[in-house]
Amino acid sequence: MEQPSSQTKLKSELGLLDGTMLVAGSMIGSGIFIVSADIIRNVGSSGWLIAVWLITGFMTLTAAVSYGELSAMFPKAGGQYVYLKEAYNKFVAFLYGWSFFAVIQTGTIAAVGVAFSKFAAYLIPAVSEENILLSIPFGGMFTLTISAAQVVSILIIILLTYINTKGVKGGKLIQTTFTLTKLISLFGLIAFGFIMLKGDVWTANWTNAWDMRGLAKDGSLTSYTMAAALGAIAASMVGSIFSSDAWNNVTFIAGEMKNPQRNIGLSLFLGTLIVTVIYVSANVMYTAVLPLNEIASAEKDRVAVAASTVIFGNIGTVVIALMIMVSTFGCNNGLILAGARVYYTMAKDGLFFKKTGTLNENAVPEFGLWIQCAVASVLCLSGRYGDLLDMISFVVVLFYMLTIAGIYILRIKRPDAPRPYKAFGYPVLPAIYIIMGLAFCGLLLRYKSDYTWPGLIIVLIGIPIYFISQRNVKHEDTVLSDH
């Protein structure tokens, strides 16, 4: 008897450990090893460095426990996209899905892939971004250069996409193994850092720890007005929020979770809590071994490399390179695995390419995986992925706020709907997140507009695309009804 070439239903093969590892693994990429340099340049003190990470951690945990209610109400593939559709309408959900496909998920995959290559170059210089393999001029307007690092990053993305087309089990194994490895490695790095604590460095860093000022790479200081200080905190949080993002990826795979009503919410809480503890501890460790000016002026912002060199000597560079390679490989696996489930659900709603709504013989959305791979690869080649990521924190927080506001809307619209889990701290904690998110977005709009308008433009491009797609759907329905 001939075997069917495709499946019609996602398989429930992921447990609580898998979900928690997906949350933690998708969050921890290369950010924690790098972005603290820019944060210190913005705030100029140990106290405010830790405060930025604590504020971000509080916002992330609050959002995660709030999403628990939504994940229990709608335990199906697509996660955040589904919550926005149920609370608002298809249009709002599409704008999120479009932004997710155009830059949020694909741009993150590209950036994490290139971070893998950059640190692999410590061990294999031939794959460095300085090794230009091809240079293509475009009529004197610009020249497209392709480096070995970009090629390696694309190959890694293709490899992980291929593995994930073979079923969720392979992706699950990679995710759990690599995430556990990087968690143990990070805890080890932090522990050795505190063992090597330098008393004079610690004392100097924590004297006047709450004096906020700009700290340039050359060590010069700039005083802030109150308004400028708020702008500096918002600019600092761009890096910490990017480093803490992607925690919601576990909601996208709800269709493949065992007991999703319980396990999605628990995975969100446990994963974000573990990562928040690691991030705050790592930054306290940085201040224990490196003077602030060395954090601010770390070569290519690689703070973890500078700290590891102090802790382990010359071999420290290799230690961090290996850690980041493990970290980014596992991170990208989680991003690739989860992302395609959003496009799958959008296609089922008639809001994405029809073929994306089909499953292959391994019960995974293969077409969605490959188009995600194609866009991420183009972003790798563009060389603009870093700029894009700087600009998406605004958009990411905007959609998080809309989703959390959806809890209030659904409590009114569907008061009798089953809620196996209710948002912790409701209505206070979700409201605090929304207020903090509004403050963050408002400060960025006011003081760091470079970080906001490009991201908003990407969202707005989705508006005409939505109406064109809906017009085409109506046209197809009319043709079918005529026949």
Short mmCIF file of C-alpha atoms in Angstrom, two decimals:
data_model
loop_
_atom_site.label_atom_id
_atom_site.label_comp_id
_atom_site.label_asym_id
_atom_site.label_seq_id
_atom_site.Cartn_x
_atom_site.Cartn_y
_atom_site.Cartn_z
CA MET A 1 0.00 0.00 0.00
CA GLU A 2 1.34 3.42 -0.93
CA GLN A 3 2.35 5.62 2.01
CA PRO A 4 0.94 9.16 2.18
CA SER A 5 3.50 11.79 1.25
CA SER A 6 2.29 14.30 3.80
CA GLN A 7 0.75 14.55 7.25
CA THR A 8 -2.28 16.61 8.20
CA LYS A 9 -1.55 17.11 11.88
CA LEU A 10 1.41 18.22 14.00
CA LYS A 11 2.75 15.54 16.36
CA SER A 12 2.81 16.13 20.14
CA GLU A 13 6.36 15.04 20.97
CA LEU A 14 7.73 17.81 23.22
CA GLY A 15 7.66 17.79 27.03
CA LEU A 16 8.31 20.36 29.77
CA LEU A 17 12.12 19.99 29.61
CA ASP A 18 12.05 20.46 25.83
CA GLY A 19 9.88 23.57 26.17
CA THR A 20 12.08 25.07 28.89
CA MET A 21 15.21 24.39 26.85
CA LEU A 22 13.58 26.01 23.80
CA VAL A 23 12.81 29.16 25.83
CA ALA A 24 16.30 29.39 27.38
CA GLY A 25 18.11 28.24 24.24
CA SER A 26 16.30 30.71 21.96
CA MET A 27 17.01 33.59 24.37
CA ILE A 28 20.72 32.95 24.88
CA GLY A 29 22.61 33.65 21.67
CA SER A 30 25.59 35.99 21.52
CA GLY A 31 24.08 39.09 23.16
CA ILE A 32 25.12 38.40 26.76
CA PHE A 33 28.74 38.09 25.59
CA ILE A 34 28.72 41.45 23.78
CA VAL A 35 26.02 44.07 24.52
CA SER A 36 27.20 45.04 28.01
CA ALA A 37 29.97 47.14 26.41
CA ASP A 38 27.41 49.41 24.76
CA ILE A 39 25.28 49.51 27.92
CA ILE A 40 28.28 50.70 29.97
CA ARG A 41 29.07 53.36 27.37
CA ASN A 42 25.49 54.62 27.76
CA VAL A 43 25.10 54.50 31.56
CA GLY A 44 28.73 54.59 32.77
CA SER A 45 28.29 52.80 36.11
CA SER A 46 28.03 49.30 37.58
CA GLY A 47 24.79 50.00 39.41
CA TRP A 48 22.99 51.14 36.27
CA LEU A 49 24.48 48.28 34.21
CA ILE A 50 22.86 45.78 36.59
CA ALA A 51 19.68 47.90 36.82
CA VAL A 52 19.24 47.77 33.02
CA TRP A 53 19.48 43.96 33.09
CA LEU A 54 17.15 43.73 36.13
CA ILE A 55 14.54 45.98 34.49
CA THR A 56 14.73 43.88 31.32
CA GLY A 57 14.55 40.66 33.35
CA PHE A 58 11.51 41.91 35.27
CA MET A 59 9.76 42.90 32.03
CA THR A 60 10.58 39.54 30.42
CA LEU A 61 9.38 37.50 33.41
CA THR A 62 6.23 39.60 33.72
CA ALA A 63 5.44 39.13 30.03
CA ALA A 64 6.18 35.40 30.24
CA VAL A 65 3.82 34.74 33.18
CA SER A 66 1.17 36.90 31.48
CA TYR A 67 1.47 34.84 28.29
CA GLY A 68 0.78 31.77 30.42
CA GLU A 69 -2.94 32.62 30.47
CA LEU A 70 -3.08 33.05 26.70
CA SER A 71 -1.10 29.87 26.02
CA ALA A 72 -3.49 27.86 28.21
CA MET A 73 -6.53 29.37 26.46
CA PHE A 74 -5.19 28.78 22.94
CA PRO A 75 -2.86 25.75 23.05
CA LYS A 76 -2.26 25.62 19.31
CA ALA A 77 0.55 26.27 16.82
CA GLY A 78 1.26 29.93 16.07
CA GLY A 79 1.33 31.24 19.65
CA GLN A 80 1.53 35.02 19.77
CA TYR A 81 0.04 35.34 16.28
CA VAL A 82 -3.02 33.37 17.46
CA TYR A 83 -3.36 35.45 20.66
CA LEU A 84 -3.39 38.69 18.65
CA LYS A 85 -5.96 37.28 16.21
CA GLU A 86 -8.26 36.15 19.02
CA ALA A 87 -7.96 39.38 21.04
CA TYR A 88 -8.09 41.80 18.09
CA ASN A 89 -8.54 40.59 14.51
CA LYS A 90 -6.74 39.05 11.53
CA PHE A 91 -5.30 42.41 10.48
CA VAL A 92 -3.35 43.00 13.72
CA ALA A 93 -2.24 39.36 13.73
CA PHE A 94 -1.04 39.66 10.12
CA LEU A 95 1.02 42.78 10.89
CA TYR A 96 2.78 40.80 13.61
CA GLY A 97 3.26 37.77 11.35
CA TRP A 98 4.56 39.96 8.52
CA SER A 99 7.04 41.76 10.81
CA PHE A 100 8.06 38.38 12.25
CA PHE A 101 8.79 36.99 8.77
CA ALA A 102 10.36 40.15 7.32
CA VAL A 103 12.85 40.85 10.09
CA ILE A 104 12.07 39.81 13.69
CA GLN A 105 12.70 36.05 13.33
CA THR A 106 14.65 35.97 10.07
CA GLY A 107 16.89 38.90 11.09
CA THR A 108 17.61 37.27 14.43
CA ILE A 109 18.49 33.99 12.70
CA ALA A 110 20.87 35.88 10.37
CA ALA A 111 22.54 37.81 13.21
CA VAL A 112 22.98 34.69 15.34
CA GLY A 113 24.37 32.79 12.35
CA VAL A 114 26.96 35.48 11.62
CA ALA A 115 27.88 35.63 15.34
CA PHE A 116 28.65 31.88 15.11
CA SER A 117 31.00 32.54 12.17
CA LYS A 118 32.71 35.52 13.80
CA PHE A 119 33.68 33.50 16.85
CA ALA A 120 34.52 30.39 14.82
CA ALA A 121 37.15 32.62 13.18
CA TYR A 122 39.07 32.65 16.48
CA LEU A 123 39.68 28.93 15.94
CA ILE A 124 39.65 28.85 12.11
CA PRO A 125 40.90 32.21 10.73
CA ALA A 126 39.88 31.22 7.19
CA VAL A 127 36.18 31.76 8.08
CA SER A 128 36.76 35.35 9.22
CA GLU A 129 34.57 38.22 8.04
CA GLU A 130 37.83 39.83 6.82
CA ASN A 131 38.25 36.98 4.31
CA ILE A 132 36.34 38.38 1.30
CA LEU A 133 35.48 35.60 -1.16
CA LEU A 134 33.55 37.61 -3.73
CA SER A 135 33.05 41.25 -4.62
CA ILE A 136 30.23 42.18 -7.03
CA PRO A 137 29.92 45.85 -8.16
CA PHE A 138 26.42 47.11 -9.01
CA GLY A 139 26.88 49.88 -11.58
CA GLY A 140 28.93 52.13 -9.32
CA MET A 141 26.02 52.41 -6.84
CA PHE A 142 27.37 49.90 -4.33
CA THR A 143 29.47 46.75 -4.17
CA LEU A 144 28.16 43.50 -2.70
CA THR A 145 30.96 41.77 -0.79
CA ILE A 146 30.57 38.21 0.40
CA SER A 147 32.85 37.07 3.21
CA ALA A 148 33.70 33.59 4.44
CA ALA A 149 31.79 34.38 7.66
CA GLN A 150 28.61 35.08 5.70
CA VAL A 151 28.95 31.84 3.71
CA VAL A 152 29.50 29.79 6.89
CA SER A 153 26.50 31.43 8.57
CA ILE A 154 24.29 30.58 5.58
CA LEU A 155 25.55 26.98 5.55
CA ILE A 156 24.74 26.66 9.29
CA ILE A 157 21.21 28.02 8.68
CA ILE A 158 20.70 25.59 5.75
CA LEU A 159 22.01 22.64 7.82
CA LEU A 160 19.71 23.39 10.78
CA THR A 161 16.75 23.97 8.45
CA TYR A 162 17.40 20.60 6.76
CA ILE A 163 17.62 18.80 10.12
CA ASN A 164 14.32 20.36 11.19
CA THR A 165 12.58 19.24 7.98
CA LYS A 166 13.25 15.66 9.09
CA GLY A 167 10.88 15.92 12.04
CA VAL A 168 10.66 17.59 15.42
CA LYS A 169 12.69 14.87 17.21
CA GLY A 170 16.01 15.88 15.61
CA GLY A 171 15.45 19.54 16.41
CA LYS A 172 14.43 18.63 19.96
CA LEU A 173 17.61 16.62 20.53
CA ILE A 174 19.87 19.43 19.26
CA GLN A 175 17.96 22.02 21.30
CA THR A 176 18.06 20.19 24.61
CA THR A 177 21.68 19.04 24.24
CA PHE A 178 23.11 22.39 23.16
CA THR A 179 21.06 24.42 25.65
CA LEU A 180 22.08 22.26 28.62
CA THR A 181 25.71 22.52 27.46
CA LYS A 182 25.65 26.31 27.26
CA LEU A 183 23.80 26.70 30.57
CA ILE A 184 26.42 24.60 32.35
CA SER A 185 29.22 26.48 30.54
CA LEU A 186 27.80 29.89 31.48
CA PHE A 187 27.33 28.91 35.12
CA GLY A 188 30.94 27.66 35.06
CA LEU A 189 32.24 30.91 33.56
CA ILE A 190 30.35 32.96 36.17
CA ALA A 191 31.60 30.77 39.04
CA PHE A 192 35.26 31.00 37.89
CA GLY A 193 34.83 34.74 37.45
CA PHE A 194 33.76 35.20 41.07
CA ILE A 195 36.62 32.94 42.23
CA MET A 196 39.02 35.28 40.36
CA LEU A 197 37.33 38.42 41.78
CA LYS A 198 39.76 41.36 41.90
CA GLY A 199 39.16 43.37 45.08
CA ASP A 200 40.55 46.65 43.77
CA VAL A 201 38.54 46.40 40.52
CA TRP A 202 35.34 45.54 42.43
CA THR A 203 35.79 48.43 44.86
CA ALA A 204 36.50 50.94 42.07
CA ASN A 205 33.53 49.75 40.00
CA TRP A 206 31.06 49.85 42.89
CA THR A 207 32.16 53.19 44.33
CA ASN A 208 29.60 55.79 43.22
CA ALA A 209 27.80 52.93 41.44
CA TRP A 210 24.69 55.04 40.78
CA ASP A 211 26.36 58.05 39.16
CA MET A 212 25.05 57.86 35.61
CA ARG A 213 27.14 59.35 32.78
CA GLY A 214 28.33 58.56 29.30
CA LEU A 215 31.59 56.60 29.21
CA ALA A 216 33.42 56.73 25.87
CA LYS A 217 35.86 54.07 24.65
CA ASP A 218 38.73 56.44 25.37
CA GLY A 219 37.60 56.73 29.00
CA SER A 220 36.16 60.26 28.77
CA LEU A 221 32.98 60.95 30.77
CA THR A 222 29.88 62.95 29.83
CA SER A 223 27.39 64.26 32.41
CA TYR A 224 23.67 63.77 31.77
CA THR A 225 20.58 65.87 32.34
CA MET A 226 17.59 63.91 33.69
CA ALA A 227 16.07 63.69 30.20
CA ALA A 228 19.33 62.49 28.66
CA ALA A 229 19.68 59.89 31.44
CA LEU A 230 16.24 58.44 30.59
CA GLY A 231 17.25 58.35 26.92
CA ALA A 232 20.47 56.54 27.88
CA ILE A 233 18.51 53.88 29.80
CA ALA A 234 16.19 53.34 26.82
CA ALA A 235 19.14 53.09 24.40
CA SER A 236 20.86 50.63 26.77
CA MET A 237 17.76 48.45 26.90
CA VAL A 238 17.81 47.98 23.12
CA GLY A 239 20.74 45.59 23.66
CA SER A 240 19.39 43.87 26.78
CA ILE A 241 15.92 43.39 25.25
CA PHE A 242 17.44 41.94 22.07
CA SER A 243 19.50 39.57 24.25
CA SER A 244 16.36 38.57 26.19
CA ASP A 245 14.04 38.23 23.20
CA ALA A 246 12.69 35.06 21.56
CA TRP A 247 11.39 33.70 24.91
CA ASN A 248 7.94 33.54 23.25
CA ASN A 249 9.14 30.99 20.65
CA VAL A 250 7.79 28.11 22.74
CA THR A 251 4.24 29.43 22.16
CA PHE A 252 4.67 28.87 18.42
CA ILE A 253 5.11 25.10 18.88
CA ALA A 254 2.11 24.58 21.18
CA GLY A 255 0.68 22.15 18.61
CA GLU A 256 3.65 19.83 19.26
CA MET A 257 3.73 20.10 23.08
CA LYS A 258 2.38 17.40 25.38
CA ASN A 259 -0.21 18.89 27.77
CA PRO A 260 0.30 22.40 26.33
CA GLN A 261 -2.15 24.07 28.75
CA ARG A 262 0.27 23.28 31.58
CA ASN A 263 3.66 22.95 29.92
CA ILE A 264 3.74 26.13 27.78
CA GLY A 265 3.18 28.44 30.76
CA LEU A 266 5.62 26.52 32.96
CA SER A 267 8.26 26.50 30.20
CA LEU A 268 7.89 30.27 29.80
CA PHE A 269 8.34 30.90 33.52
CA LEU A 270 11.21 28.46 34.12
CA GLY A 271 13.12 29.38 30.94
CA THR A 272 12.93 33.16 31.46
CA LEU A 273 13.80 32.83 35.17
CA ILE A 274 16.92 30.75 34.42
CA VAL A 275 18.10 33.19 31.75
CA THR A 276 17.43 36.28 33.88
CA VAL A 277 19.50 34.82 36.74
CA ILE A 278 22.34 33.99 34.32
CA TYR A 279 22.30 37.42 32.66
CA VAL A 280 22.35 39.41 35.90
CA SER A 281 25.02 37.11 37.43
CA ALA A 282 27.21 37.35 34.30
CA ASN A 283 27.14 41.15 34.42
CA VAL A 284 27.95 41.26 38.13
CA MET A 285 30.87 38.92 37.30
CA TYR A 286 32.08 41.29 34.56
CA THR A 287 32.30 44.10 37.13
CA ALA A 288 34.28 41.80 39.44
CA VAL A 289 37.13 41.20 36.97
CA LEU A 290 37.15 44.17 34.53
CA PRO A 291 37.39 47.92 35.20
CA LEU A 292 34.46 49.83 33.67
CA ASN A 293 36.62 51.47 31.00
CA GLU A 294 37.82 48.02 29.86
CA ILE A 295 34.20 46.83 29.57
CA ALA A 296 33.36 49.96 27.55
CA SER A 297 36.41 49.63 25.28
CA ALA A 298 36.47 45.83 24.83
CA GLU A 299 37.68 44.97 21.33
CA LYS A 300 34.65 44.69 19.01
CA ASP A 301 32.52 44.89 22.21
CA ARG A 302 33.50 41.31 23.14
CA VAL A 303 33.27 41.79 26.91
CA ALA A 304 33.13 38.05 27.63
CA VAL A 305 36.41 37.52 25.74
CA ALA A 306 38.11 40.23 27.83
CA ALA A 307 36.70 38.74 31.06
CA SER A 308 37.63 35.18 30.08
CA THR A 309 41.20 36.26 29.30
CA VAL A 310 41.50 37.65 32.84
CA ILE A 311 40.01 34.44 34.30
CA PHE A 312 41.71 31.78 32.18
CA GLY A 313 44.66 33.59 30.58
CA ASN A 314 45.33 33.36 26.83
CA ILE A 315 43.21 30.21 26.50
CA GLY A 316 40.22 32.36 27.56
CA THR A 317 39.63 33.49 23.98
CA VAL A 318 39.26 29.88 22.85
CA VAL A 319 36.95 29.10 25.80
CA ILE A 320 34.58 31.93 24.89
CA ALA A 321 34.77 31.17 21.15
CA LEU A 322 33.69 27.57 21.82
CA MET A 323 30.95 28.71 24.23
CA ILE A 324 29.51 31.18 21.73
CA MET A 325 29.64 28.63 18.91
CA VAL A 326 27.66 26.17 21.06
CA SER A 327 25.34 28.97 22.21
CA THR A 328 24.56 30.40 18.77
CA PHE A 329 24.20 26.97 17.12
CA GLY A 330 21.61 25.91 19.71
CA CYS A 331 19.93 29.32 19.63
CA ASN A 332 19.47 29.22 15.87
CA ASN A 333 18.07 25.72 16.01
CA GLY A 334 15.33 26.93 18.37
CA LEU A 335 14.57 30.01 16.25
CA ILE A 336 14.40 27.96 13.03
CA LEU A 337 12.28 25.20 14.59
CA ALA A 338 9.71 27.59 16.10
CA GLY A 339 9.48 30.27 13.41
CA ALA A 340 8.02 28.11 10.66
CA ARG A 341 5.01 27.22 12.87
CA VAL A 342 3.85 30.86 12.71
CA TYR A 343 3.83 30.90 8.88
CA TYR A 344 2.04 27.51 8.94
CA THR A 345 -0.78 28.93 11.09
CA MET A 346 -0.97 32.13 9.01
CA ALA A 347 -1.35 30.05 5.84
CA LYS A 348 -4.20 28.11 7.46
CA ASP A 349 -5.93 31.50 7.94
CA GLY A 350 -5.36 32.48 4.30
CA LEU A 351 -2.75 35.10 5.25
CA PHE A 352 0.40 33.47 3.86
CA PHE A 353 1.55 31.31 0.92
CA LYS A 354 -0.87 28.36 0.70
CA LYS A 355 1.94 25.81 0.51
CA THR A 356 3.23 26.99 3.90
CA GLY A 357 0.09 25.51 5.46
CA THR A 358 1.00 21.94 4.48
CA LEU A 359 3.06 19.41 6.43
CA ASN A 360 5.58 16.99 4.94
CA GLU A 361 5.77 13.25 5.65
CA ASN A 362 7.58 14.05 8.92
CA ALA A 363 4.67 16.23 10.12
CA VAL A 364 6.60 19.53 9.93
CA PRO A 365 5.93 22.64 7.77
CA GLU A 366 8.84 22.08 5.38
CA PHE A 367 7.99 24.86 2.91
CA GLY A 368 7.77 27.39 5.76
CA LEU A 369 11.18 26.26 7.01
CA TRP A 370 12.79 26.74 3.60
CA ILE A 371 11.33 30.19 2.85
CA GLN A 372 12.42 31.31 6.32
CA CYS A 373 15.88 29.95 5.48
CA ALA A 374 15.91 31.90 2.19
CA VAL A 375 15.02 35.26 3.79
CA ALA A 376 17.50 34.77 6.66
CA SER A 377 20.22 33.92 4.11
CA VAL A 378 19.50 37.09 2.10
CA LEU A 379 19.75 39.12 5.33
CA CYS A 380 23.11 37.45 6.02
CA LEU A 381 24.37 38.58 2.61
CA SER A 382 22.93 42.09 2.88
CA GLY A 383 25.28 42.99 5.72
CA ARG A 384 22.42 45.05 7.18
CA TYR A 385 21.06 42.47 9.65
CA GLY A 386 22.84 44.20 12.56
CA ASP A 387 21.20 47.52 11.74
CA LEU A 388 17.83 45.83 11.40
CA LEU A 389 18.15 44.17 14.78
CA ASP A 390 19.03 47.45 16.47
CA MET A 391 15.72 48.71 15.17
CA ILE A 392 13.37 45.83 15.99
CA SER A 393 13.43 46.11 19.81
CA PHE A 394 10.84 48.89 19.49
CA VAL A 395 8.58 46.75 17.28
CA VAL A 396 9.04 43.63 19.44
CA VAL A 397 8.02 45.47 22.63
CA LEU A 398 5.10 47.11 20.76
CA PHE A 399 3.66 43.70 19.87
CA TYR A 400 4.36 42.32 23.36
CA MET A 401 2.33 45.22 24.82
CA LEU A 402 -0.53 44.62 22.37
CA THR A 403 -0.54 40.91 23.23
CA ILE A 404 -0.56 41.50 26.99
CA ALA A 405 -3.32 44.11 26.59
CA GLY A 406 -5.19 41.29 24.85
CA ILE A 407 -5.56 39.57 28.25
CA TYR A 408 -7.77 42.44 29.44
CA ILE A 409 -9.71 42.45 26.14
CA LEU A 410 -10.36 38.69 26.27
CA ARG A 411 -11.46 38.89 29.93
CA ILE A 412 -14.22 41.23 28.70
CA LYS A 413 -14.96 39.56 25.32
CA ARG A 414 -14.87 35.99 26.63
CA PRO A 415 -15.44 36.08 30.39
CA ASP A 416 -16.63 32.45 30.48
CA ALA A 417 -13.85 30.96 28.31
CA PRO A 418 -11.86 28.19 30.06
CA ARG A 419 -8.70 29.57 31.66
CA PRO A 420 -6.70 26.63 33.07
CA TYR A 421 -4.08 29.17 34.18
CA LYS A 422 -4.64 32.83 34.95
CA ALA A 423 -2.02 35.56 34.50
CA PHE A 424 0.04 35.88 37.68
CA GLY A 425 -0.45 39.24 39.38
CA TYR A 426 -3.41 40.20 37.15
CA PRO A 427 -4.40 43.00 36.71
CA VAL A 428 -1.38 44.75 38.28
CA LEU A 429 1.67 43.00 36.76
CA PRO A 430 0.44 43.03 33.14
CA ALA A 431 -0.43 46.73 33.57
CA ILE A 432 3.08 47.44 34.92
CA TYR A 433 4.57 45.73 31.84
CA ILE A 434 2.42 47.85 29.51
CA ILE A 435 3.40 51.06 31.36
CA MET A 436 7.11 50.14 31.25
CA GLY A 437 6.81 49.16 27.57
CA LEU A 438 5.14 52.48 26.73
CA ALA A 439 7.89 54.35 28.58
CA PHE A 440 10.59 52.40 26.71
CA CYS A 441 8.97 52.97 23.29
CA GLY A 442 8.22 56.63 24.06
CA LEU A 443 11.80 57.32 25.16
CA LEU A 444 13.16 55.66 22.03
CA LEU A 445 10.84 57.71 19.82
CA ARG A 446 11.90 60.89 21.61
CA TYR A 447 15.63 60.38 22.07
CA LYS A 448 16.69 57.55 19.75
CA SER A 449 14.47 57.82 16.69
CA ASP A 450 17.12 55.98 14.63
CA TYR A 451 16.07 52.87 16.54
CA THR A 452 12.36 53.25 15.85
CA TRP A 453 11.31 54.58 12.44
CA PRO A 454 12.90 51.82 10.30
CA GLY A 455 11.18 49.18 12.43
CA LEU A 456 7.85 51.01 12.17
CA ILE A 457 8.26 51.30 8.39
CA ILE A 458 8.70 47.51 8.14
CA VAL A 459 5.43 47.05 10.08
CA LEU A 460 3.60 49.65 7.94
CA ILE A 461 4.71 47.97 4.68
CA GLY A 462 2.56 45.06 5.87
CA ILE A 463 -0.64 47.16 5.63
CA PRO A 464 -0.92 47.26 1.79
CA ILE A 465 0.30 43.65 1.61
CA TYR A 466 -2.57 42.59 3.90
CA PHE A 467 -5.26 44.32 1.85
CA ILE A 468 -3.83 43.03 -1.44
CA SER A 469 -3.77 39.47 -0.06
CA GLN A 470 -7.36 39.77 1.19
CA ARG A 471 -8.54 41.13 -2.16
CA ASN A 472 -6.92 38.14 -3.88
CA VAL A 473 -8.61 35.74 -1.42
CA LYS A 474 -12.03 37.34 -2.08
CA HIS A 475 -11.39 37.13 -5.83
CA GLU A 476 -10.56 33.41 -5.57
CA ASP A 477 -13.71 32.80 -3.47
CA THR A 478 -15.83 34.64 -6.09
CA VAL A 479 -14.35 32.56 -8.92
CA LEU A 480 -15.01 29.33 -7.00
CA SER A 481 -18.60 30.32 -6.20
CA ASP A 482 -19.22 31.17 -9.90
CA HIS A 483 -18.18 27.65 -10.81
#
